[in-house]
Tab-separated table of N, CA and C in Angstrom:
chain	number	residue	atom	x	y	z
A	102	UNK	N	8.270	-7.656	51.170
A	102	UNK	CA	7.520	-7.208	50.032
A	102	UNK	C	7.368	-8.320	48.996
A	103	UNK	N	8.871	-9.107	48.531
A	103	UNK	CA	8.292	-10.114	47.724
A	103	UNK	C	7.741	-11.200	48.303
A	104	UNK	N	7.834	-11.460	49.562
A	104	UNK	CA	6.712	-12.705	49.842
A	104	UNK	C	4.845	-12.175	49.586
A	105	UNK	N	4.764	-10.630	50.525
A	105	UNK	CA	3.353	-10.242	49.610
A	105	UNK	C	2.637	-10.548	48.123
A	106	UNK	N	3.656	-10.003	47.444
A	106	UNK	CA	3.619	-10.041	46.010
A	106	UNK	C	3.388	-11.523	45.807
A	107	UNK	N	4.285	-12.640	45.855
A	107	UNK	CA	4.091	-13.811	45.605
A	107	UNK	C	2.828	-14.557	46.432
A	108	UNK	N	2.019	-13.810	47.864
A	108	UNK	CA	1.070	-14.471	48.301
A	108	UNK	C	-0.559	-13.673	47.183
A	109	UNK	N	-0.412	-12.693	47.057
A	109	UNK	CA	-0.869	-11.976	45.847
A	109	UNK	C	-1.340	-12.864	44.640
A	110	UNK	N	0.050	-12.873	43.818
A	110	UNK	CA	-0.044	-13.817	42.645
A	110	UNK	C	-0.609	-15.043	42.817
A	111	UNK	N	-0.851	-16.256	44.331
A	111	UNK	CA	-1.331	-17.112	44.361
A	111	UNK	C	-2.826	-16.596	44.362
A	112	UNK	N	-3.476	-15.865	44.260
A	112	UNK	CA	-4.136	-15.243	44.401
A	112	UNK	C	-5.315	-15.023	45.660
A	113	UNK	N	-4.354	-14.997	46.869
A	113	UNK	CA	-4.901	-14.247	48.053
A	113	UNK	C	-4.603	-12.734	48.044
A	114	UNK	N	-5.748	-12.317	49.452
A	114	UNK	CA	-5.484	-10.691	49.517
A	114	UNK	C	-5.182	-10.749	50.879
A	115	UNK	N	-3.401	-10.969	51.432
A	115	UNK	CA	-3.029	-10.620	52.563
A	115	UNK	C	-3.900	-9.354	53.602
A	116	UNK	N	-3.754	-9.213	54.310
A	116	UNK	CA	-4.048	-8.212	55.554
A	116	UNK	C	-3.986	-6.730	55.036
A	117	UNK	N	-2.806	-6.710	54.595
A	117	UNK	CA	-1.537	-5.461	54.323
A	117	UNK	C	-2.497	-5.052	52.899
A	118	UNK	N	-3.624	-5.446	52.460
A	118	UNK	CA	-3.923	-4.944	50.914
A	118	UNK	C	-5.047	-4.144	51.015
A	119	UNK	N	-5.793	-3.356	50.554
A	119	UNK	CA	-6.928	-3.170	50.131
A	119	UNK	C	-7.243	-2.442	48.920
A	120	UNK	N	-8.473	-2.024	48.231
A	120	UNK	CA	-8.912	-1.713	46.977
A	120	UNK	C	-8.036	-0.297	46.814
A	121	UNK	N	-7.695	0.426	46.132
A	121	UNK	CA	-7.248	2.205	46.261
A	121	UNK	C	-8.646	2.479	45.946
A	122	UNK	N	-8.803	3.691	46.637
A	122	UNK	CA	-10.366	4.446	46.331
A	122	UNK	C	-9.581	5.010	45.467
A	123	UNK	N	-10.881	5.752	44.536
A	123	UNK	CA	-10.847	6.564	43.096
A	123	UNK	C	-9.962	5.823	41.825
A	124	UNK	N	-9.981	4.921	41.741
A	124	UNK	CA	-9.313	4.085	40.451
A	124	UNK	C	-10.182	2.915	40.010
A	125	UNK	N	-10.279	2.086	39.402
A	125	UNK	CA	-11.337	1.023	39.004
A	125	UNK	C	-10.926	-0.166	39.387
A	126	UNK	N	-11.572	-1.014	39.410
A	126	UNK	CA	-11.761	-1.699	40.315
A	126	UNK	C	-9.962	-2.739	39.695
A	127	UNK	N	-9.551	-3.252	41.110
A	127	UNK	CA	-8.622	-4.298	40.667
A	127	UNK	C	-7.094	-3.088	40.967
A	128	UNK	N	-7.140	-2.404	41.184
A	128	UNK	CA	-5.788	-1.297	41.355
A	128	UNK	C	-5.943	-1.636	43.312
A	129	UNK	N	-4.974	-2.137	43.810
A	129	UNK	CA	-4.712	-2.533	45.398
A	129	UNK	C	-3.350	-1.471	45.868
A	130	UNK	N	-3.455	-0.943	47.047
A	130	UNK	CA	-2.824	-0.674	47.561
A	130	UNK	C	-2.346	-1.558	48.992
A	131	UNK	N	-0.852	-1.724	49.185
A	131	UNK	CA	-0.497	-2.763	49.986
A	131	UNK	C	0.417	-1.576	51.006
A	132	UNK	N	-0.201	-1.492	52.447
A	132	UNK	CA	0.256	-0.791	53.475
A	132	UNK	C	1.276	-1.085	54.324
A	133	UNK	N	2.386	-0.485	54.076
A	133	UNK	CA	3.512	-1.194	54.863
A	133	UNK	C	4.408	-0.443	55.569
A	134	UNK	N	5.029	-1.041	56.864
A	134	UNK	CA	6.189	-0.509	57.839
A	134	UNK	C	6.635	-0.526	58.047
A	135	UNK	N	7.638	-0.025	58.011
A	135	UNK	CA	9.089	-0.676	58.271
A	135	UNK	C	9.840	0.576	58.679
A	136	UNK	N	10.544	0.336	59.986
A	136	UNK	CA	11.470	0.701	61.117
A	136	UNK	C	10.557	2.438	61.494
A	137	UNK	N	9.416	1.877	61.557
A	137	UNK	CA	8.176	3.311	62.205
A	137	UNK	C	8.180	4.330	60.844
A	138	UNK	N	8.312	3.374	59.623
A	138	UNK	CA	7.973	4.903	58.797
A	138	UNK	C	6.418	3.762	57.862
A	139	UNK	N	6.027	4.476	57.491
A	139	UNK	CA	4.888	3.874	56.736
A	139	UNK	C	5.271	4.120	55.151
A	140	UNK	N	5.051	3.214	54.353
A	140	UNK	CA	4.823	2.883	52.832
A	140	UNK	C	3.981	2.207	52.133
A	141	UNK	N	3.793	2.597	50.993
A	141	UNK	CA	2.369	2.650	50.391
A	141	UNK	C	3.216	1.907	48.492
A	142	UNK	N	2.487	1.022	48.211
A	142	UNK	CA	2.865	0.283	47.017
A	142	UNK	C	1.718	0.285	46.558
A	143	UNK	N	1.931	0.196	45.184
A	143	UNK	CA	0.517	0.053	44.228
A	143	UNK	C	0.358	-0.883	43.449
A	144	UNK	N	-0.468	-1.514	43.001
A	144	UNK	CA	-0.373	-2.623	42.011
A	144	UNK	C	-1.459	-2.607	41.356
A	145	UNK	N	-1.362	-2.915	39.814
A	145	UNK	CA	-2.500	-3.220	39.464
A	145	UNK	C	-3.333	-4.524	38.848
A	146	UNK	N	-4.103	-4.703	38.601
A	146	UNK	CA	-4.823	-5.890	38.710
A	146	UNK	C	-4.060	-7.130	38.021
A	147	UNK	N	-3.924	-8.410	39.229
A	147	UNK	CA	-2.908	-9.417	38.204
A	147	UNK	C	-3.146	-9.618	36.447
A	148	UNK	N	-2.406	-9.497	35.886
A	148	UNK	CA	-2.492	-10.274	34.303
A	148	UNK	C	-2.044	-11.204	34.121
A	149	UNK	N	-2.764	-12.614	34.093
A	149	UNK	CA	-2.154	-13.833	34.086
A	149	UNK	C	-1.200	-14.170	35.512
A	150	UNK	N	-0.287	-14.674	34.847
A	150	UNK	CA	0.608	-14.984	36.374
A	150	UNK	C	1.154	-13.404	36.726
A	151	UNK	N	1.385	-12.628	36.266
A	151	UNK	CA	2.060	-11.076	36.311
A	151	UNK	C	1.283	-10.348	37.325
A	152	UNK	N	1.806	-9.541	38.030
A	152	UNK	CA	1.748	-8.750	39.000
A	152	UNK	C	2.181	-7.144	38.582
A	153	UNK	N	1.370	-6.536	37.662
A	153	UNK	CA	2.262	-4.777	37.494
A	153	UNK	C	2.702	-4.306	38.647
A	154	UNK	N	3.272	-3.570	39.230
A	154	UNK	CA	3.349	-2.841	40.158
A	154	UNK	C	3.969	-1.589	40.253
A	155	UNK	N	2.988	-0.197	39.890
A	155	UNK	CA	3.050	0.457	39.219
A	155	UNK	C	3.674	1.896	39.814
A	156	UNK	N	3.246	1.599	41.478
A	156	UNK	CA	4.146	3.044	41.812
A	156	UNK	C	4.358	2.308	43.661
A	157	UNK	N	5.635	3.060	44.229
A	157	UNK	CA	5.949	2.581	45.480
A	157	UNK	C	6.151	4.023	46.233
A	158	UNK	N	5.799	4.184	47.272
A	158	UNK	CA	6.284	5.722	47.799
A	158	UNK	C	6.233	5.372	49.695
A	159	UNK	N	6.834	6.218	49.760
A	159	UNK	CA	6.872	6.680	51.590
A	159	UNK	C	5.507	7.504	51.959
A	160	UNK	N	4.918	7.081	52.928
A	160	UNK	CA	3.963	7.416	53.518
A	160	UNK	C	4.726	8.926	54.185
A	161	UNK	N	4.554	10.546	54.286
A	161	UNK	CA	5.275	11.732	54.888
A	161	UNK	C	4.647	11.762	55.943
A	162	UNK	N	3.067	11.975	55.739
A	162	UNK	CA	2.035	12.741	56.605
A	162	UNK	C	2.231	11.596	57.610
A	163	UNK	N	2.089	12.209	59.148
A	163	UNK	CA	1.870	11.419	60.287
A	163	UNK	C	0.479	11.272	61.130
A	164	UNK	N	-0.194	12.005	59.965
A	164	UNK	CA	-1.688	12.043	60.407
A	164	UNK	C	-2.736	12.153	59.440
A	165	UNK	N	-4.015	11.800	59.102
A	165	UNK	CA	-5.050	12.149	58.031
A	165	UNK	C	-4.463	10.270	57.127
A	166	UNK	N	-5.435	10.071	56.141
A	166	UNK	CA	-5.092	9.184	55.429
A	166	UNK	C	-5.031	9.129	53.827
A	167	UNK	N	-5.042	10.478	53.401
A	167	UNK	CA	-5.330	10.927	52.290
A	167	UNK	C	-3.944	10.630	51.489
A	168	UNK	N	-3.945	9.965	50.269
A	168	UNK	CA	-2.521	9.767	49.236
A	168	UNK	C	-2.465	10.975	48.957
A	169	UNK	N	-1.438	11.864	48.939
A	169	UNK	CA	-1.057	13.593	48.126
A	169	UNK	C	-1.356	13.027	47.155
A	170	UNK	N	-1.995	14.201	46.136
A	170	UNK	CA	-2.504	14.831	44.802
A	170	UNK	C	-1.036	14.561	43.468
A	171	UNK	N	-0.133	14.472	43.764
A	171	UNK	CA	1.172	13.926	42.880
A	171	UNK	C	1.178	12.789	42.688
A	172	UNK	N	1.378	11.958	44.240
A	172	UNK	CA	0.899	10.446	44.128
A	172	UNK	C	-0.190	9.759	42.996
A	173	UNK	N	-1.464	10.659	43.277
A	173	UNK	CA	-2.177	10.036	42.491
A	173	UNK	C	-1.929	9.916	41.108
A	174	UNK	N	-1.906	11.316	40.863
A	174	UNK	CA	-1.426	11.855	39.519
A	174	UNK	C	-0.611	10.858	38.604
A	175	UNK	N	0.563	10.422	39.714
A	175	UNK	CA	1.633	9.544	39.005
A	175	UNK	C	1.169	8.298	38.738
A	176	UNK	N	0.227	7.777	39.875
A	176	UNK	CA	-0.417	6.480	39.314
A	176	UNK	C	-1.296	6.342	38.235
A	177	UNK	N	-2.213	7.622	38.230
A	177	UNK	CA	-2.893	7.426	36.865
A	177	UNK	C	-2.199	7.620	35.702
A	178	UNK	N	-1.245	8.021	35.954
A	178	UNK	CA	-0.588	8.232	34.665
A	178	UNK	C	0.152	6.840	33.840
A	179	UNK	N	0.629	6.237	35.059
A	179	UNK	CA	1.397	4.851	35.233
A	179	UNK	C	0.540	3.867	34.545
A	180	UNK	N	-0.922	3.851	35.405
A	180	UNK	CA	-1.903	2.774	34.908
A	180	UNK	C	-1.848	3.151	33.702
A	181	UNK	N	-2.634	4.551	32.712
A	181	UNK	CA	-2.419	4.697	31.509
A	181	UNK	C	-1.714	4.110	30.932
A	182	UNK	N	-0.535	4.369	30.929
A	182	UNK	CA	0.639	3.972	30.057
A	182	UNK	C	0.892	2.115	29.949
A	183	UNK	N	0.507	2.030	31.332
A	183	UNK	CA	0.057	0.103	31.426
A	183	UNK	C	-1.008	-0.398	30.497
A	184	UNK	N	-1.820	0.362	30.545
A	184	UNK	CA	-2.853	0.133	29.866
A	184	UNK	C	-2.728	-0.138	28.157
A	185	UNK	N	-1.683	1.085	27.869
A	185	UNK	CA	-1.746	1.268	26.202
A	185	UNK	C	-0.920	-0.089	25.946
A	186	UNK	N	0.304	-0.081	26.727
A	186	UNK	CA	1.157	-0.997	26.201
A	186	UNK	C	0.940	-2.771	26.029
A	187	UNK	N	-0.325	-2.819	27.599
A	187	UNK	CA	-1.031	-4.428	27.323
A	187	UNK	C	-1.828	-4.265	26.166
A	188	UNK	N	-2.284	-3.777	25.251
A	188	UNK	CA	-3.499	-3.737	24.221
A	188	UNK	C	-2.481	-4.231	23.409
């Protein structure tokens, strides 16, 4: 995970990344596995050299690709609160 993060901050987009649908632009989700379970990290858009990284969770479902409705919830809430405190 921290070699991602640090290939990230140089500012490449490893394999393991792509955009999250429904958030604006620059919020990445980084797809990951480890010992057959799947996990899901969030980050949001670098600031300067900084990397937020705003919510981490276990992938449950073993089928469909949809983030649960909490998940999201918690990230928007997360970004919010990222948001107020960079201003």
């Amino acid at each position: 995970m921290a070699q991602t993060l640090t290939i990230l901050a140089e500012g490449l987009m490893p394999g393991i990344a792509k955009p999250m649908t429904g958030f604006s632009s620059g919020i990445i989700e980084l797809a990951l596995k480890h010992r057959g379970d799947a996990f899901r990290v969030v980050y949001a858009l670098q600031i300067g050299a900084d990397i937020w990284v705003v919510h981490a969770f276990q992938k449950k479902s073993k089928s469909g690709i949809k983030t649960p409705k909490q998940e999201l919830n918690l990230i928007q809430e997360r970004l919010k609160r990222l948001r107020e405190m960079l201003k």
